[in-house]
XYZ file of C-alpha atoms in Angstrom:
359
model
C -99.290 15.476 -39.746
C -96.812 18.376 -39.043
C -98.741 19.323 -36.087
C -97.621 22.705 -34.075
C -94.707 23.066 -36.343
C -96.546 22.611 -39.157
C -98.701 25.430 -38.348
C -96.208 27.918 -37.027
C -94.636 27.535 -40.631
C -98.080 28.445 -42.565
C -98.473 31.326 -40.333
C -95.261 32.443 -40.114
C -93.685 31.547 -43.137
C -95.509 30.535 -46.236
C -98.904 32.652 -46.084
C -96.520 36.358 -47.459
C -96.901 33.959 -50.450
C -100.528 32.920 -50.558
C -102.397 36.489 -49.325
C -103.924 37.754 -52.087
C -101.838 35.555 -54.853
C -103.773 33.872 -58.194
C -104.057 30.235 -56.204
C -103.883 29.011 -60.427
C -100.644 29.869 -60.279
C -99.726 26.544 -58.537
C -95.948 26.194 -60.249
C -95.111 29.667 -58.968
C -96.254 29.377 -55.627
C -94.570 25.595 -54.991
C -91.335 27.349 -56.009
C -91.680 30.688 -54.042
C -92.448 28.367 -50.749
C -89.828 26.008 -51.593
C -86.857 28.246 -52.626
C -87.874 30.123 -49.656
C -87.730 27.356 -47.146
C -84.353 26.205 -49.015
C -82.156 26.797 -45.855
C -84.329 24.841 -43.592
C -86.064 22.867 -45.737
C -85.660 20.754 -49.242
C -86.825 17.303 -47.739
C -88.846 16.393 -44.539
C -91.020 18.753 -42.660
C -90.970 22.153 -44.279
C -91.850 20.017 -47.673
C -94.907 18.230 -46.326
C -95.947 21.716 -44.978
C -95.849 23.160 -48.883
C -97.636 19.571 -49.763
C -100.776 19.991 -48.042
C -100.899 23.887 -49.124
C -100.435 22.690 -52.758
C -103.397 20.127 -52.532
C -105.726 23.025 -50.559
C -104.974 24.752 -53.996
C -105.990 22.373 -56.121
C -108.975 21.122 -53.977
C -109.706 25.076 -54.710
C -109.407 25.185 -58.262
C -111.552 21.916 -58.645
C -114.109 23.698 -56.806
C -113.957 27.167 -58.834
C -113.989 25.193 -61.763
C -116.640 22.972 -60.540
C -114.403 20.115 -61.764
C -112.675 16.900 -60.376
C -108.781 17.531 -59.680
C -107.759 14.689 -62.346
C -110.171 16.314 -65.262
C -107.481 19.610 -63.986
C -104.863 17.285 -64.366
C -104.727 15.298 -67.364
C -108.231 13.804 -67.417
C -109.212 10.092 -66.868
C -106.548 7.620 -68.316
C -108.806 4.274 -66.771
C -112.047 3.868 -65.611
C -111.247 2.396 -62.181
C -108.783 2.318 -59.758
C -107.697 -1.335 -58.229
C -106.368 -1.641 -54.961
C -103.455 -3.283 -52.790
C -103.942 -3.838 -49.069
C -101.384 -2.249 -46.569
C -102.169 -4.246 -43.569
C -100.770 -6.866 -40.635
C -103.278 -10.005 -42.461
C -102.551 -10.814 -45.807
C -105.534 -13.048 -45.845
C -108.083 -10.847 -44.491
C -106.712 -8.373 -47.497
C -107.328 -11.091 -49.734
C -111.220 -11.703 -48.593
C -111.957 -8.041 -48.513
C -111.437 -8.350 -52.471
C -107.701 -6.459 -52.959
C -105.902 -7.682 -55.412
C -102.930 -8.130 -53.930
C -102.016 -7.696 -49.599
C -98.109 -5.944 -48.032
C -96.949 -6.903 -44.666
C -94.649 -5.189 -42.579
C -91.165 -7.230 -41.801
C -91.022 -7.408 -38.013
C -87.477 -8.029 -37.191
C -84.441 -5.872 -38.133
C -80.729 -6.909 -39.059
C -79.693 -6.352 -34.973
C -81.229 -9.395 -34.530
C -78.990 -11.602 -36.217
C -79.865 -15.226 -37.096
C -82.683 -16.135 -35.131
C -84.180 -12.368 -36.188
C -83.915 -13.718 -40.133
C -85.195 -17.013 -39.213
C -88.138 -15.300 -37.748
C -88.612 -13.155 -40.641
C -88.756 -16.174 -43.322
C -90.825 -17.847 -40.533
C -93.164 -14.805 -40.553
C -93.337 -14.540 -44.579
C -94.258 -18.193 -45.504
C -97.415 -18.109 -43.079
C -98.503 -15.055 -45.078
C -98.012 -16.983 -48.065
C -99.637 -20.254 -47.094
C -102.773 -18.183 -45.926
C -103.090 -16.593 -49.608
C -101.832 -19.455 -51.943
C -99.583 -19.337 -54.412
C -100.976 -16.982 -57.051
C -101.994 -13.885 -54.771
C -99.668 -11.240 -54.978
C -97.409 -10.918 -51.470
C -95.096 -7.738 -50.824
C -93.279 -6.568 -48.053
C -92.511 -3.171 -46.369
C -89.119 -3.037 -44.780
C -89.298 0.365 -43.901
C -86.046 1.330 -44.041
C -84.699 -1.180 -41.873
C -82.271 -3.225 -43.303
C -78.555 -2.784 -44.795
C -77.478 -4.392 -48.533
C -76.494 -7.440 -47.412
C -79.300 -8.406 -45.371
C -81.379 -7.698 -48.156
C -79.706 -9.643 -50.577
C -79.444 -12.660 -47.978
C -83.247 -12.534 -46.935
C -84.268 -11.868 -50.653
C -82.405 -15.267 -51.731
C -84.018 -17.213 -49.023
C -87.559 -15.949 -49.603
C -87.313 -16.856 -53.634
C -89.475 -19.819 -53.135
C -92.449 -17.544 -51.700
C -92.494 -15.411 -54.943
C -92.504 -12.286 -52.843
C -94.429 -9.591 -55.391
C -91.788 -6.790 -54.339
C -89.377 -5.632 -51.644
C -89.627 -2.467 -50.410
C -87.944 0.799 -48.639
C -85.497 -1.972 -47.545
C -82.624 0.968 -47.334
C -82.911 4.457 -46.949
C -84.027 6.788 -50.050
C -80.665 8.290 -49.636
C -78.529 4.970 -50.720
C -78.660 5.218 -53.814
C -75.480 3.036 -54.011
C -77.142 0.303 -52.023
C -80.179 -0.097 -54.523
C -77.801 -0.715 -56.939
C -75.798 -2.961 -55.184
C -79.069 -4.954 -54.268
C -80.446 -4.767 -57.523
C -77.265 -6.418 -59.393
C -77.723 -9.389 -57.207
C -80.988 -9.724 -57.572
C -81.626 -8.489 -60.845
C -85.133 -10.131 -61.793
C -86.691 -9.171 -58.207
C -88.674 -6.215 -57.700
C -88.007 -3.613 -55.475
C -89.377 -0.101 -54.394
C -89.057 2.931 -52.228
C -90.104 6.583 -52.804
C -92.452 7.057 -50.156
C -90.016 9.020 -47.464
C -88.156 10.950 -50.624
C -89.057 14.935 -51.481
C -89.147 17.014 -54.315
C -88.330 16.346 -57.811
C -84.633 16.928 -56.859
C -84.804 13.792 -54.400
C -86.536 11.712 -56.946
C -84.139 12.246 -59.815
C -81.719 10.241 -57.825
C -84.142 6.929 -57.589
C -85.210 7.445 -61.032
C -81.903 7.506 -63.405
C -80.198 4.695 -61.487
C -82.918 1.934 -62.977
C -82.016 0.257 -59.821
C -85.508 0.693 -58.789
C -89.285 -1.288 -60.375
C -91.576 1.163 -58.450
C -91.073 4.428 -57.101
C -93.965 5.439 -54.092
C -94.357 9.102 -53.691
C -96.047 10.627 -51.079
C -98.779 12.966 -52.250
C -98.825 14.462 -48.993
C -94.984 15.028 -47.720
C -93.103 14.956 -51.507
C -94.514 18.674 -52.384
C -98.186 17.897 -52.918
C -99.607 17.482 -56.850
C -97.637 20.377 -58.426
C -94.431 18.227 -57.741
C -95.710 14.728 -58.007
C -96.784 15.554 -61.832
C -93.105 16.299 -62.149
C -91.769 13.536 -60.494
C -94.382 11.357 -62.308
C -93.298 12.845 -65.705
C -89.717 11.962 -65.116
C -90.453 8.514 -64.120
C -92.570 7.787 -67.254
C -88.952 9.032 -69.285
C -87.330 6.113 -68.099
C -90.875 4.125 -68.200
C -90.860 3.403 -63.972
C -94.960 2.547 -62.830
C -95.463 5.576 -59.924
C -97.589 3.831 -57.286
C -98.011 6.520 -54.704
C -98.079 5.680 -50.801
C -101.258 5.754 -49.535
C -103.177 9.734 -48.984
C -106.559 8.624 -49.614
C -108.757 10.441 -52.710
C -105.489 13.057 -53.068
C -103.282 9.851 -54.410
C -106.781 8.692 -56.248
C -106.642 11.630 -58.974
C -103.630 11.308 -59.414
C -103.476 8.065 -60.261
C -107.040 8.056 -62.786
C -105.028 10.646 -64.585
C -101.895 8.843 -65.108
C -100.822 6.132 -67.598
C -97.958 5.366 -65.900
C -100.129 4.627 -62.719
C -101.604 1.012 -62.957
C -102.491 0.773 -59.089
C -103.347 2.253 -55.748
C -102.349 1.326 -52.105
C -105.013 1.113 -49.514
C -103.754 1.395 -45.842
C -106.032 -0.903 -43.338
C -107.203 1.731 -41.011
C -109.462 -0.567 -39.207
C -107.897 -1.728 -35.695
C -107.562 -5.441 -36.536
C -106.798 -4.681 -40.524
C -109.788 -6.929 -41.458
C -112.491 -3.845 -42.372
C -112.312 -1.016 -44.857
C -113.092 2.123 -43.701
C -112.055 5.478 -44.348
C -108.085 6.822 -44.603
C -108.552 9.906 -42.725
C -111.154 8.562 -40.387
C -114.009 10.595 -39.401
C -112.192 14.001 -40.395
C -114.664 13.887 -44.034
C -117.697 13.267 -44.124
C -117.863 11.727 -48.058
C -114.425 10.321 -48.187
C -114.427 7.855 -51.086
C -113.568 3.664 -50.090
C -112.805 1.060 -52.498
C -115.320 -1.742 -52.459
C -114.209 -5.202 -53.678
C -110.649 -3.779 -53.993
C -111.567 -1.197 -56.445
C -112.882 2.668 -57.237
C -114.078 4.044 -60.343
C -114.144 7.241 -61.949
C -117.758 7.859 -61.089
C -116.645 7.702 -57.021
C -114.206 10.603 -57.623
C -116.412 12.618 -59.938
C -117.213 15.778 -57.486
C -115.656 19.559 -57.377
C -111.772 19.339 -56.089
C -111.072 16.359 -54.224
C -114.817 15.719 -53.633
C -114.267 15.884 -49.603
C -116.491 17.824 -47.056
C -115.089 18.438 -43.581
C -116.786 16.582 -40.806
C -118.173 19.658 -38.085
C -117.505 16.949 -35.932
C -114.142 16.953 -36.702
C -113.642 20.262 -37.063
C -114.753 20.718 -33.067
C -111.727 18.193 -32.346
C -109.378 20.687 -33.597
C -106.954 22.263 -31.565
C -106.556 26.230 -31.660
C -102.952 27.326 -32.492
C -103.620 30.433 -31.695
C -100.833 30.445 -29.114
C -98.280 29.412 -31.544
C -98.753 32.621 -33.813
C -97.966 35.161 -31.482
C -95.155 36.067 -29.047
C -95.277 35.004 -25.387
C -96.934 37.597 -23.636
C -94.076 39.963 -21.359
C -93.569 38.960 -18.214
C -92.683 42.567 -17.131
C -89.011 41.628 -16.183
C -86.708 44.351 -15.551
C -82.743 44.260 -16.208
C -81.210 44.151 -12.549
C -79.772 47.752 -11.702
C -76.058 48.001 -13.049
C -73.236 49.859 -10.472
C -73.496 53.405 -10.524
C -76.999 53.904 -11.991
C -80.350 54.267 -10.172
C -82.605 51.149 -9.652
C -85.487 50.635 -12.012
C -89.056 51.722 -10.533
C -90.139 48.351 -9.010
C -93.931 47.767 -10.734
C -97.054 48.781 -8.528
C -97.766 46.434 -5.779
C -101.405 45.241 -5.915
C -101.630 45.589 -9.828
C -102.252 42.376 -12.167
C -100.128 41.869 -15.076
C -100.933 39.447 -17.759
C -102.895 37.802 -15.252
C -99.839 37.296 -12.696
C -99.912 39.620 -9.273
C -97.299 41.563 -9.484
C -95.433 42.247 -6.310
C -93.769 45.551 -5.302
C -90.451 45.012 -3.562
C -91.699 46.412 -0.354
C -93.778 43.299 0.099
């Protein structure tokens, strides 16, 4: 997901720590890259970079080990895995066998009123599709302010919304609170745009918080979300990571403080389930009926083989690891001193003609 940036910092940055290291060394290496990447880094970017080189390691040691990543990391703690639906049709979620369905909240505080209205609007069809006892939760994402969430919370009591979440940024920490004391037998949740074990501290010891989502992928990969996941459990907070396909999976078959999974709807109309990363595996594991079970995730690593197919989609970065070629510029001639020999009229430079000054 980092995309040219992403790989300029492997390249560039993070490999003087991976060439020739012990890749079972995965605590050492997290901190290396991440004290490393301090001045640029500690949240966003530079972090999800580190995540996805932290997975490749344990997707590595599963496979020199000929072992599943959660045996590596704990071992089974259930024998399946049930699923929420992420998607924009909370009854669709519902038939596809999930046990429970999260919409996105369409309008945002700068639409006043008739933007609330709209949302409550919005909500109670969601309900009245599912009924009354299927679990209903919304994702805010980070687009409202305290007292629009406690307004809109009060006014959607009656459709026994399952829990709010990333309704303020990961960085109010004050604002959970304040939310939380108002509507102290509500749930609500964030986690999923929050990095490193540093970031998460600041959720966890408030208690303002039911859930907290971590991102497998951006928070630091699984060396860090073990950490973050210990801490939670210390203050007994369910981790319930966002999304990232069979790398949140072992995770959460290892954990007992892990009673569910999220399943984003990556079908175009969110009424299919197909696989998270598309076509980029070729044996990437799907819940059926809303659930997984050990047996689905029992294979080397992560138990995922790269599609050639989407391996020939790939972009090369090649041109992103190296300086721009010289143009052969020359400094213009300073008072006093001879000119600089103009370059050789006729000759090709880099692939540019390179004119002499004669012509």
């Amino acid at each position: 997901m980092a995309g040219p940036p992403g790989c300029w910092l492997v390249h560039q940055h993070f490999e003087r720590f991976l060439i020739g290291a012990d890749p079972r060394d995965t605590n050492h290496l997290f901190e290396q890259m991440y004290r490393a990447s301090m001045f640029y880094g500690r949240k966003g970017l530079p972090v999800a970079v580190i995540s996805v080189i932290d997975l490749a390691l344990w997707d590595l040691l599963g496979k020199i080990r000929n072992e599943p990543v959660y045996k590596l990391i704990g071992g089974a703690t259930k024998d399946r895995i049930d699923f929420y639906c992420t998607g924009p049709d909370a009854a669709a979620a519902k038939a596809m066998g999930f046990w429970g369905a999260k919409v996105p909240l369409p309008y945002c505080p700068e639409e006043g009123h008739v933007g609330l209205k709209k949302n409550i609007e919005f909500l109670r069809k969601h309900r009245e599709s599912v009924g009354p006892d299927f679990p209903l939760m919304v994702d805010c994402y980070m687009s409202l302010n305290v007292s629009y969430t406690i307004e809109i919370a009060k006014k959607c009591e009656d459709l026994d919304i399952n829990w709010w979440e990333e309704c303020l940024s990961p960085d109010d920490t004050d604002g959970f609170e304040q939310i939380k004391r108002a509507h102290p037998t509500l749930k609500f949740t964030t986690g999923e745009h929050e990095y490193s074990r540093y970031g998460f501290r600041k959720l966890i010891e408030g208690r303002n918080l039911d859930i907290i989502q971590p991102d497998v992928m951006w928070l630091g990969g699984m060396t860090e979300l073990l950490k973050v996941a210990a801490m939670a459990a210390a203050y007994d907070i369910p981790v319930v990571p966002h999304a990232s396909g069979p790398y949140s999976y072992h995770f959460v078959v290892s954990q007992p403080n892990t009673p569910f999974q999220e399943y984003l709807a990556n079908s175009p109309d969110g009424k299919s389930v197909l696989p998270v990363f598309g076509d980029l595996f070729l044996d990437e594991p799907i819940p059926t009926n809303g659930f997984l079970t050990t047996k689905d995730l029992d294979k080397p690593g992560f138990g995922l083989t790269l599609n050639p197919v989407a391996r020939a989609k790939l972009i090369p970065s090649a041109y992103l690891l190296s300086p721009p070629p010289s143009q052969g510029l020359s400094p213009p001639p300073s008072k006093g001193l001879s000119p600089p020999t103009p370059p050789l009229s006729g000759k090709r430079l880099k692939g540019k003609e390179v004119m002499s000054e004669e012509e």
